[in-house]
Coordinates of C-alpha atoms in Angstrom, one line a residue:
Chain A
X1183 CA 107.3 16.9 115.8
X1184 CA 105.3 16.3 119.0
X1185 CA 101.4 14.4 118.3
X1186 CA 99.1 14.1 120.5
X1187 CA 96.3 11.8 119.7
X1188 CA 93.0 10.5 121.5
X1189 CA 91.9 7.0 120.3
X1190 CA 88.4 6.3 121.0
X1191 CA 85.7 3.9 120.2
X1192 CA 83.0 1.2 121.6
X1193 CA 85.4 -1.3 124.1
X1194 CA 85.9 -4.2 122.5
X1195 CA 87.1 -2.1 119.0
X1196 CA 90.5 -3.1 119.5
X1197 CA 91.3 1.1 120.9
X1198 CA 94.1 0.7 123.3
X1199 CA 95.5 -2.1 122.0
X1200 CA 95.8 0.4 118.9
X1201 CA 97.1 3.2 121.0
X1202 CA 99.8 0.9 122.5
X1203 CA 100.9 -0.5 119.4
X1204 CA 101.8 3.2 118.3
X1205 CA 103.3 4.0 121.7
X1206 CA 106.3 1.0 121.2
X1207 CA 106.5 2.3 117.4
X1208 CA 107.2 5.3 118.2
X1209 CA 110.0 4.8 121.1
X1210 CA 111.5 2.2 118.8
X1211 CA 112.4 5.3 116.6
X1212 CA 113.3 6.9 119.7
X1213 CA 110.5 9.3 120.4
X1214 CA 109.8 9.9 123.9
X1215 CA 105.9 8.3 123.8
X1216 CA 103.3 7.6 126.7
X1217 CA 100.1 5.6 126.5
X1218 CA 97.2 6.1 128.8
X1219 CA 94.2 4.7 129.0
X1220 CA 90.1 5.8 129.8
X1221 CA 87.5 3.2 130.0
X1222 CA 84.9 2.4 133.1
X1223 CA 84.5 -1.1 134.7
X1224 CA 82.8 -3.0 131.3
X1225 CA 85.3 -5.2 129.3
X1226 CA 82.6 -4.5 125.9
X1227 CA 80.3 -1.9 125.4
X1228 CA 80.5 1.2 126.6
X1229 CA 82.8 3.7 125.4
X1230 CA 87.0 3.5 125.5
X1231 CA 89.4 5.6 124.8
X1232 CA 93.4 6.4 125.2
X1233 CA 95.8 9.4 124.9
X1234 CA 99.0 8.8 122.9
X1235 CA 102.3 11.1 122.9
X1236 CA 104.5 10.6 120.6
X1237 CA 107.0 13.1 120.5
X1238 CA 111.2 14.6 119.7
X1239 CA 110.8 16.1 123.5
X1240 CA 110.2 15.0 126.5
X1241 CA 106.5 15.3 127.7
X1242 CA 105.2 16.6 130.4
X1243 CA 101.7 15.6 130.4
X1244 CA 100.6 12.5 128.9
X1245 CA 97.4 13.0 129.4
X1246 CA 95.4 14.7 125.7
X1247 CA 92.5 17.1 126.5
X1248 CA 92.9 18.9 122.9
X1249 CA 94.3 16.4 120.3
X1250 CA 96.1 17.0 117.1
X1251 CA 95.0 13.9 116.1
X1252 CA 91.8 12.1 116.7
X1253 CA 91.1 8.4 116.0
X1254 CA 86.8 7.7 115.7
X1255 CA 86.3 3.9 115.8
X1256 CA 82.0 5.3 115.6
X1257 CA 79.6 7.9 115.6
X1258 CA 79.3 8.6 119.4
X1259 CA 83.2 9.2 119.7
X1260 CA 83.4 11.4 116.9
X1261 CA 80.8 13.3 118.1
X1262 CA 82.1 13.5 121.6
X1263 CA 86.3 14.6 120.8
X1264 CA 86.1 16.4 117.6
X1265 CA 84.9 20.2 119.8
X1266 CA 88.3 19.4 121.7
X1267 CA 90.3 18.8 118.2
X1268 CA 93.2 21.2 118.2
X1269 CA 92.7 23.8 115.0
X1270 CA 94.2 23.1 112.0
X1271 CA 94.0 19.2 113.7
X1272 CA 93.2 16.0 112.0
X1273 CA 90.0 13.7 112.4
X1274 CA 90.3 9.8 110.9
X1275 CA 87.3 8.4 111.3
X1276 CA 85.5 5.1 110.7
X1277 CA 83.1 6.3 107.9
X1278 CA 81.4 2.4 107.9
X1279 CA 80.2 3.8 112.0
X1280 CA 80.3 7.1 112.1
X1281 CA 78.2 8.0 109.2
X1282 CA 78.1 11.5 109.9
X1283 CA 81.2 13.6 108.2
X1284 CA 82.9 16.0 111.1
X1285 CA 81.5 19.8 110.5
X1286 CA 84.4 21.5 112.0
X1287 CA 85.9 24.4 109.4
X1288 CA 89.8 24.4 110.1
X1289 CA 90.6 21.1 110.5
X1290 CA 91.8 18.1 108.2
X1291 CA 89.3 15.0 108.0
X1292 CA 89.9 11.3 106.5
X1293 CA 87.3 8.9 106.0
X1294 CA 87.9 5.3 106.5
X1295 CA 85.4 3.3 105.7
X1296 CA 87.1 0.3 108.7
X1297 CA 84.4 -2.0 109.0
X1298 CA 84.1 -2.3 105.2
X1299 CA 87.8 -3.1 104.7
X1300 CA 88.0 -5.2 107.5
X1301 CA 85.2 -7.1 106.4
X1302 CA 87.2 -8.0 103.1
X1303 CA 89.6 -9.6 104.2
X1304 CA 87.4 -11.6 106.2
X1305 CA 87.9 -10.3 109.8
X1306 CA 85.8 -7.2 110.9
X1307 CA 88.5 -7.4 114.3
X1308 CA 91.1 -6.0 112.9
X1309 CA 89.2 -2.4 111.8
X1310 CA 91.5 -0.8 114.7
X1311 CA 94.3 -1.7 112.7
X1312 CA 92.8 -0.7 109.5
X1313 CA 92.7 2.9 110.6
X1314 CA 96.3 2.6 112.4
X1315 CA 97.6 1.9 109.0
X1316 CA 95.8 5.0 107.3
X1317 CA 97.4 7.5 109.9
X1318 CA 100.2 6.3 110.0
X1319 CA 100.2 6.3 105.9
X1320 CA 98.6 10.1 105.9
X1321 CA 100.4 11.3 109.2
X1322 CA 103.8 9.7 109.3
X1323 CA 103.7 9.4 113.0
X1324 CA 105.9 6.4 112.8
X1325 CA 107.3 4.5 109.9
X1326 CA 105.0 1.7 108.9
X1327 CA 108.1 -0.4 109.1
X1328 CA 107.9 0.5 112.6
X1329 CA 104.5 -0.8 113.2
X1330 CA 105.3 -4.0 112.6
X1331 CA 108.0 -4.3 114.6
X1332 CA 105.6 -3.1 117.1
X1333 CA 103.4 -5.9 116.3
X1334 CA 105.6 -8.8 117.2
X1335 CA 106.2 -6.8 120.8
X1336 CA 102.8 -5.5 121.7
X1337 CA 101.3 -8.7 120.5
X1338 CA 100.9 -11.7 123.4
X1339 CA 102.3 -15.1 122.5
X1340 CA 98.9 -16.9 122.4
X1341 CA 98.4 -13.9 119.5
X1342 CA 101.4 -14.3 117.4
X1343 CA 99.5 -16.4 114.7
X1344 CA 97.6 -13.1 114.4
X1345 CA 100.3 -10.8 112.8
X1346 CA 100.0 -11.7 109.1
X1347 CA 96.3 -10.6 109.5
X1348 CA 96.9 -7.5 111.7
X1349 CA 99.7 -6.6 108.4
X1350 CA 97.5 -7.1 105.9
X1351 CA 94.6 -4.5 107.5
X1352 CA 97.5 -2.2 108.5
X1353 CA 98.7 -2.9 104.7
X1354 CA 94.9 -2.4 103.3
X1355 CA 94.2 0.8 105.6
X1356 CA 97.0 2.7 104.2
X1357 CA 96.6 1.9 100.8
X1358 CA 93.5 3.5 101.2
X1359 CA 95.0 6.9 101.3
X1360 CA 97.5 6.5 98.7
Chain O
X488 CA 119.3 -2.9 129.3
X489 CA 116.6 -1.7 126.7
X490 CA 113.9 0.2 126.9
X491 CA 110.6 -1.3 128.0
X492 CA 107.0 0.0 127.6
X493 CA 105.4 -0.5 130.3
X494 CA 102.5 -0.4 132.5
X495 CA 103.5 2.0 135.7
X496 CA 101.6 -1.1 137.9
X497 CA 104.1 -3.3 136.1
X498 CA 106.8 -1.4 136.0
X499 CA 106.6 -0.8 140.1
X500 CA 106.3 -4.9 140.6
X501 CA 109.5 -5.8 138.2
X502 CA 111.3 -3.1 140.4
X503 CA 110.5 -4.6 143.4
X504 CA 111.7 -8.0 141.4
X505 CA 114.8 -5.7 140.6
X506 CA 115.1 -4.9 143.7
X507 CA 115.4 -8.3 145.8
X508 CA 111.6 -8.7 146.8
X509 CA 110.3 -12.0 146.3
X510 CA 107.4 -12.2 148.5
X511 CA 104.1 -10.3 148.1
X512 CA 100.5 -10.4 149.8
X513 CA 97.5 -8.4 148.4
X514 CA 94.1 -8.6 147.4
X515 CA 92.7 -7.2 144.6
X516 CA 91.1 -3.6 144.1
X517 CA 91.1 -1.6 140.7
X518 CA 93.0 0.2 139.6
X519 CA 96.2 -1.6 141.3
X520 CA 95.3 -4.7 139.8
X521 CA 97.8 -5.2 137.5
X522 CA 100.7 -5.5 140.7
X523 CA 99.3 -8.4 141.9
X524 CA 98.4 -10.2 138.4
X525 CA 101.9 -9.3 136.9
X526 CA 103.4 -10.7 140.5
X527 CA 101.3 -13.8 140.0
X528 CA 102.8 -14.2 137.1
X529 CA 106.8 -13.8 137.9
X530 CA 107.4 -14.4 141.4
X531 CA 106.9 -17.8 141.2
X532 CA 109.7 -17.7 138.3
X533 CA 112.9 -16.0 140.6
X534 CA 111.9 -18.8 143.1
X535 CA 109.1 -16.1 144.9
X536 CA 105.8 -16.1 147.1
X537 CA 102.3 -14.6 145.1
X538 CA 100.3 -15.0 147.3
X539 CA 96.5 -13.7 147.3
X540 CA 95.4 -13.3 150.6
X541 CA 91.6 -13.1 152.2
X542 CA 91.4 -9.4 153.1
X543 CA 93.2 -6.4 152.9
X544 CA 93.3 -7.1 156.4
X545 CA 94.8 -10.9 156.0
X546 CA 97.5 -9.3 153.4
X547 CA 99.2 -6.9 155.9
X548 CA 99.5 -9.3 158.9
X549 CA 101.5 -11.7 155.9
X550 CA 103.6 -8.6 155.5
X551 CA 104.2 -8.1 159.4
X552 CA 104.7 -11.8 159.8
X553 CA 108.0 -11.8 156.5
X554 CA 108.9 -8.6 157.7
X555 CA 110.3 -10.1 160.5
X556 CA 111.9 -13.1 159.4
X557 CA 114.4 -10.1 157.6
X558 CA 112.4 -11.3 154.0
X559 CA 111.9 -8.2 151.8
X560 CA 108.1 -7.4 151.1
X561 CA 105.7 -5.5 149.9
X562 CA 101.7 -5.1 149.5
X563 CA 99.9 -3.2 147.3
X564 CA 96.4 -2.0 147.6
X565 CA 94.1 1.1 146.8
X566 CA 92.4 3.8 149.1
X567 CA 89.8 1.4 150.3
X568 CA 92.1 -1.8 150.6
X569 CA 94.6 0.8 152.4
X570 CA 92.5 2.1 154.9
X571 CA 91.9 -1.9 155.7
X572 CA 95.0 -2.3 156.7
X573 CA 96.2 0.8 158.8
X574 CA 96.1 -1.2 161.9
X575 CA 98.4 -3.4 160.4
X576 CA 100.7 -0.7 159.0
X577 CA 100.8 0.4 162.8
X578 CA 102.1 -2.3 164.7
X579 CA 104.7 -3.0 161.7
X580 CA 106.3 0.3 162.7
X581 CA 106.0 0.0 166.8
X582 CA 107.7 -2.9 166.0
X583 CA 110.9 -1.4 163.7
X584 CA 109.7 -3.4 160.7
X585 CA 111.2 -2.8 156.9
X586 CA 107.9 -3.7 153.9
X587 CA 106.8 -1.6 151.2
X588 CA 103.6 -0.5 151.0
X589 CA 101.7 0.6 147.6
X590 CA 99.0 2.8 147.3
X591 CA 97.3 3.6 143.9
X592 CA 95.4 6.2 144.9
X593 CA 91.1 6.1 143.3
X594 CA 88.7 8.8 144.2
X595 CA 87.4 8.4 147.1
X596 CA 85.9 9.2 150.2
X597 CA 83.9 5.7 150.6
X598 CA 84.1 3.5 147.8
X599 CA 83.8 6.7 146.0
X600 CA 85.2 5.7 142.6
X601 CA 88.5 4.0 140.4
X602 CA 89.4 7.4 138.6
X603 CA 92.4 8.7 139.7
X604 CA 92.8 10.9 142.8
X605 CA 95.5 12.2 145.1
X606 CA 93.0 12.5 148.1
X607 CA 94.7 10.3 150.5
X608 CA 98.0 12.5 150.9
X609 CA 96.9 13.7 155.1
X610 CA 96.1 10.1 155.4
X611 CA 99.7 8.5 154.0
X612 CA 101.5 11.8 155.1
X613 CA 99.9 12.5 158.6
X614 CA 97.1 9.7 159.5
X615 CA 97.6 6.0 158.7
X616 CA 97.6 4.4 161.1
X617 CA 97.5 5.0 165.2
X618 CA 99.8 6.2 167.3
X619 CA 102.8 8.7 166.6
X620 CA 104.6 6.9 164.3
X621 CA 105.4 8.1 160.0
X622 CA 106.0 6.0 157.0
X623 CA 108.3 8.0 154.6
X624 CA 106.0 8.5 151.9
X625 CA 107.8 8.8 147.7
X626 CA 105.4 10.0 144.8
X627 CA 106.2 8.9 141.9
X628 CA 105.6 11.2 138.1
X629 CA 106.6 8.4 135.9
X630 CA 106.4 4.8 135.2
X631 CA 110.5 5.3 135.2
X632 CA 109.6 6.6 138.8
X633 CA 107.4 4.5 140.1
X634 CA 110.3 1.6 139.3
X635 CA 113.3 3.8 140.6
X636 CA 111.5 5.0 143.7
X637 CA 110.1 1.4 144.7
X638 CA 114.0 0.3 144.6
X639 CA 115.2 3.3 146.7
X640 CA 111.7 2.3 148.8
X641 CA 112.8 -1.2 150.3
X642 CA 116.5 0.5 150.5
X643 CA 115.2 3.3 152.9
X644 CA 113.0 0.6 154.3
X645 CA 115.7 -1.6 155.7
X646 CA 118.0 1.8 156.3
X647 CA 115.2 3.2 158.8
X648 CA 114.0 -0.6 160.2
X649 CA 110.8 2.3 158.8
X650 CA 107.2 0.9 156.4
X651 CA 107.9 3.2 153.5
X652 CA 105.0 3.7 150.6
X653 CA 105.0 4.3 147.4
X654 CA 102.2 7.1 146.8
X655 CA 100.7 6.4 143.0
X656 CA 97.4 7.0 141.4
X657 CA 95.3 5.4 138.8
X658 CA 96.9 7.6 136.1
X659 CA 100.7 6.2 137.3
X660 CA 99.5 3.1 137.1
X661 CA 97.6 2.2 134.4
X662 CA 99.6 4.4 131.9
X663 CA 102.7 3.5 129.6
X664 CA 105.9 4.5 128.9
X665 CA 109.7 3.0 127.8
X666 CA 111.2 2.5 131.7
X667 CA 115.0 1.1 132.0
X668 CA 115.8 -1.4 135.0
X669 CA 119.2 -1.3 136.1
X670 CA 121.3 -4.7 135.7
X671 CA 122.5 -3.6 139.4
X672 CA 120.8 -5.4 142.2
X673 CA 121.2 -4.1 145.5
X674 CA 122.0 -6.4 148.5
X675 CA 120.4 -5.8 151.3
X676 CA 122.1 -5.2 154.8
X677 CA 122.2 -8.0 157.2
X678 CA 119.6 -7.9 160.1
X679 CA 121.1 -8.9 163.3
X680 CA 117.2 -8.2 164.5
X681 CA 115.1 -11.0 162.3
X682 CA 113.6 -13.9 164.1
X683 CA 115.3 -16.7 161.9
X684 CA 115.4 -19.7 164.6
X685 CA 117.7 -17.9 167.3
X686 CA 120.3 -21.2 166.7
X687 CA 123.3 -20.1 168.0
X688 CA 122.0 -16.5 169.7
X689 CA 120.5 -14.7 171.7
X690 CA 116.9 -14.9 171.4
X691 CA 115.1 -11.9 169.2
X692 CA 111.2 -10.4 170.0
X693 CA 109.3 -8.7 167.7
X694 CA 106.5 -6.8 169.8
X695 CA 104.9 -3.6 170.0
X696 CA 102.9 -4.2 173.4
X697 CA 104.6 -2.1 176.2
X698 CA 102.2 -1.7 179.3
X699 CA 105.4 0.6 181.5
X700 CA 104.5 4.0 180.0
X701 CA 108.6 5.0 180.3
X702 CA 108.9 1.8 177.9
X703 CA 106.5 3.1 175.6
X704 CA 107.9 6.5 175.9
X705 CA 111.8 5.7 175.2
X706 CA 110.3 3.4 172.1
X707 CA 108.5 6.4 171.0
X708 CA 111.3 8.3 171.3
X709 CA 113.5 5.7 169.6
X710 CA 111.2 6.2 166.6
X711 CA 111.2 9.9 166.8
X712 CA 115.0 9.8 166.5
X713 CA 114.8 8.1 163.4
X714 CA 112.6 10.6 161.7
X715 CA 114.3 13.1 162.9
X716 CA 117.2 11.0 160.9
X717 CA 115.2 11.1 157.7
X718 CA 114.4 14.4 157.9
X719 CA 117.5 15.2 157.5
X720 CA 119.1 13.2 155.1
X721 CA 115.7 11.8 152.8
X722 CA 114.0 14.8 151.6
X723 CA 114.1 14.6 147.6
X724 CA 112.3 17.6 145.2
X725 CA 112.5 18.8 141.6
X726 CA 112.6 22.9 141.1
X727 CA 112.5 23.2 137.6
X728 CA 111.9 27.1 136.1
X729 CA 112.0 28.4 139.6
X730 CA 114.8 30.1 139.5
X731 CA 113.7 33.7 138.2
X732 CA 110.0 32.4 139.3
X733 CA 107.8 35.0 140.2
X734 CA 104.9 31.9 140.3
X735 CA 105.6 28.4 141.6
X736 CA 103.5 26.1 141.2
X737 CA 103.7 23.2 144.0
X738 CA 102.5 19.6 143.4
X739 CA 103.0 16.0 143.2
X740 CA 102.8 12.6 141.6
X741 CA 100.7 12.7 138.4
X742 CA 99.2 16.1 139.0
X743 CA 102.8 17.8 138.3
X744 CA 103.3 16.4 135.2
X745 CA 100.0 18.2 133.9
X746 CA 101.0 21.6 136.1
X747 CA 104.4 21.1 134.3
X748 CA 103.0 21.9 131.0
X749 CA 100.7 24.6 132.0
X750 CA 104.2 26.4 133.9
X751 CA 106.1 25.5 130.0
X752 CA 102.8 26.7 127.9
X753 CA 102.8 29.7 130.7
X754 CA 106.5 30.6 130.0
X755 CA 105.8 30.4 126.4
X756 CA 103.5 33.4 127.1
X757 CA 106.1 35.7 129.1
X758 CA 105.0 34.5 132.7
X759 CA 107.3 33.7 134.8
X760 CA 106.1 30.9 136.5
X761 CA 108.3 27.7 137.6
X762 CA 107.5 23.9 139.4
X763 CA 108.1 22.7 142.9
X764 CA 107.7 19.2 142.8
X765 CA 108.1 17.6 146.3
X766 CA 109.1 13.8 145.5
X767 CA 109.1 12.7 149.7
X768 CA 106.2 13.7 150.8
X769 CA 106.7 12.3 154.1
X770 CA 110.0 14.1 154.8
X771 CA 108.5 17.1 153.4
X772 CA 111.5 19.2 151.7
X773 CA 110.7 22.3 153.2
X774 CA 114.3 23.7 152.6
X775 CA 114.3 23.0 148.8
X776 CA 110.3 24.4 148.8
X777 CA 111.5 27.6 150.1
X778 CA 114.1 27.5 147.5
X779 CA 111.9 27.2 145.1
X780 CA 109.8 30.3 146.2
X781 CA 112.6 32.5 146.7
X782 CA 112.1 35.2 144.8
X783 CA 108.1 34.4 143.8
X784 CA 105.6 36.8 144.5
X785 CA 103.4 33.8 145.0
X786 CA 102.8 30.4 144.5
X787 CA 99.9 27.8 143.5
X788 CA 99.1 24.2 145.0
X789 CA 97.7 22.0 142.5
X790 CA 96.7 18.6 144.0
X791 CA 93.7 16.0 142.9
X792 CA 92.3 16.8 145.9
X793 CA 90.4 19.3 148.1
X794 CA 94.0 20.8 149.2
X795 CA 96.0 18.9 151.6
X796 CA 100.1 19.6 150.5
X797 CA 99.0 22.7 150.3
X798 CA 99.2 23.1 154.6
X799 CA 102.8 21.4 154.1
X800 CA 103.9 23.8 151.3
X801 CA 102.4 26.7 154.0
X802 CA 105.1 25.8 156.5
X803 CA 107.6 25.1 154.6
X804 CA 107.1 29.1 153.3
X805 CA 105.9 30.2 156.8
X806 CA 103.6 32.7 155.2
X807 CA 105.9 34.8 153.3
X808 CA 104.0 34.7 150.3
X809 CA 100.2 33.8 149.8
X810 CA 100.1 30.0 149.0
X811 CA 96.7 29.8 146.9
X812 CA 95.1 26.0 146.3
X813 CA 93.7 24.6 143.3
X814 CA 92.2 21.1 143.6
X815 CA 89.8 18.8 142.1
X816 CA 88.2 15.9 143.3
X817 CA 86.3 12.6 143.1
X818 CA 88.8 11.2 140.3
X819 CA 88.2 14.5 138.1
X820 CA 92.0 15.9 136.3
X821 CA 93.1 18.9 136.2
X822 CA 93.3 20.3 132.6
X823 CA 97.3 22.4 132.2
X824 CA 94.6 25.0 130.7
X825 CA 93.1 24.8 133.6
X826 CA 95.6 25.3 135.6
X827 CA 97.2 28.2 133.5
X828 CA 94.1 29.9 133.7
X829 CA 95.1 30.0 138.4
X830 CA 98.0 30.8 137.3
X831 CA 97.3 33.5 135.1
X832 CA 94.8 34.9 137.6
X833 CA 98.1 35.1 140.3
X834 CA 99.7 37.3 137.3
X835 CA 97.6 39.5 138.3
X836 CA 96.6 39.7 141.4
X837 CA 99.5 37.3 143.5
X838 CA 97.3 37.9 147.1
X839 CA 93.7 37.5 146.7

């Protein structure tokens, strides 16, 4: 098992956090994991992406250039990274913002209306968790229990009150793929 | 101790505390700012001092002063900030004071950018400041090594009474990987040379001014003897799949991770490739490099610079086989496939 992911979107969409959560969940399952951010100097806006590797063997290169899984939270990210996805790879995309579906053949795709689901939960900011929930349900990359456990570790103290909301978002995303 | 998922910069900062360091003086600069950020919170918890200086010039001179009292102390910066510190580093080396310096390299020259780079290799290993001196320079390639080599750096600094640099980069500083810290905290050695108040003993003087050439020459000879001992005792290198390798890729730091993926892919395609990764880039592990290339027809040095370590590799191999350079500059990161392409070119024509 060797998953090489790129998660991408606007700055502020919670891309980095989503990636860290997956890496942490993988570590809790004794897998080899790595996470690397890539972003500009701005705090919000602009583009942000991170590389995450979750593997049964030691990770040689932590920088992902040809992902087996792309998680795209907006249209520019989907357009930018779609060509780099491995043959037979998977694209999970936020169809609320990425309105043009991937056009490539030979890859698997999963459309998740992330913003719509997040807004139904009453907070559009958990779109990242909706997408992670869908990804985990679809791929079994890590277990949902590990993601829940990681949430307790990765969220800073002053954000712990948001754990129930984040869990609901993860579950709502997963529900979408069942 | 349980594994933690940490950024390289944070792991390095925590490792310094594990090594018994309680003093940090620095000035913020991307991509190393997580180090002072972390220490500004953490050092007061362990009775230490975190101080943000008004400039890098000031920070290195604070390190100079603290090191003179025998305290374990360090500073961290990124490329342009390290250049500003270079005068102070020369003074510290001249006075034979132990301290740890961290360079989380970014793209240069000039203000450059905030992308990862290895363009300060020559500066770190050959020209960090004026005068005949050397730093010991350690090049980590993972978050775990960011921690482990930092702890070793403090020990080496005390052992040789010399500044030791951890030569990192923006990839290693900002990436997260699992890291483990050993429970064992090393005990720093006695420092009878330190300036601690001189009550009940002869006074100690720390000084780098020696007007008489003969006196300064004697100081230099002492430094050189120390560097010779470091060369003899401290060289470290990781050779991977080199035993039967016909083509050896040499790389250090984060670039060695990318090169390793390329070497593994080459092996899976039936090419006898191997990886030689110097861990101490000063002293340079010449014998281990020669050993890695004993069966090789050619060597390719991949770096995130225009080709700097390549000259050390050539010296180590004494022109026995062709040594090529493949570098990316300005914060551009090579991909495993690009390195694989270079390996394949050599497979056909090793001498070109």
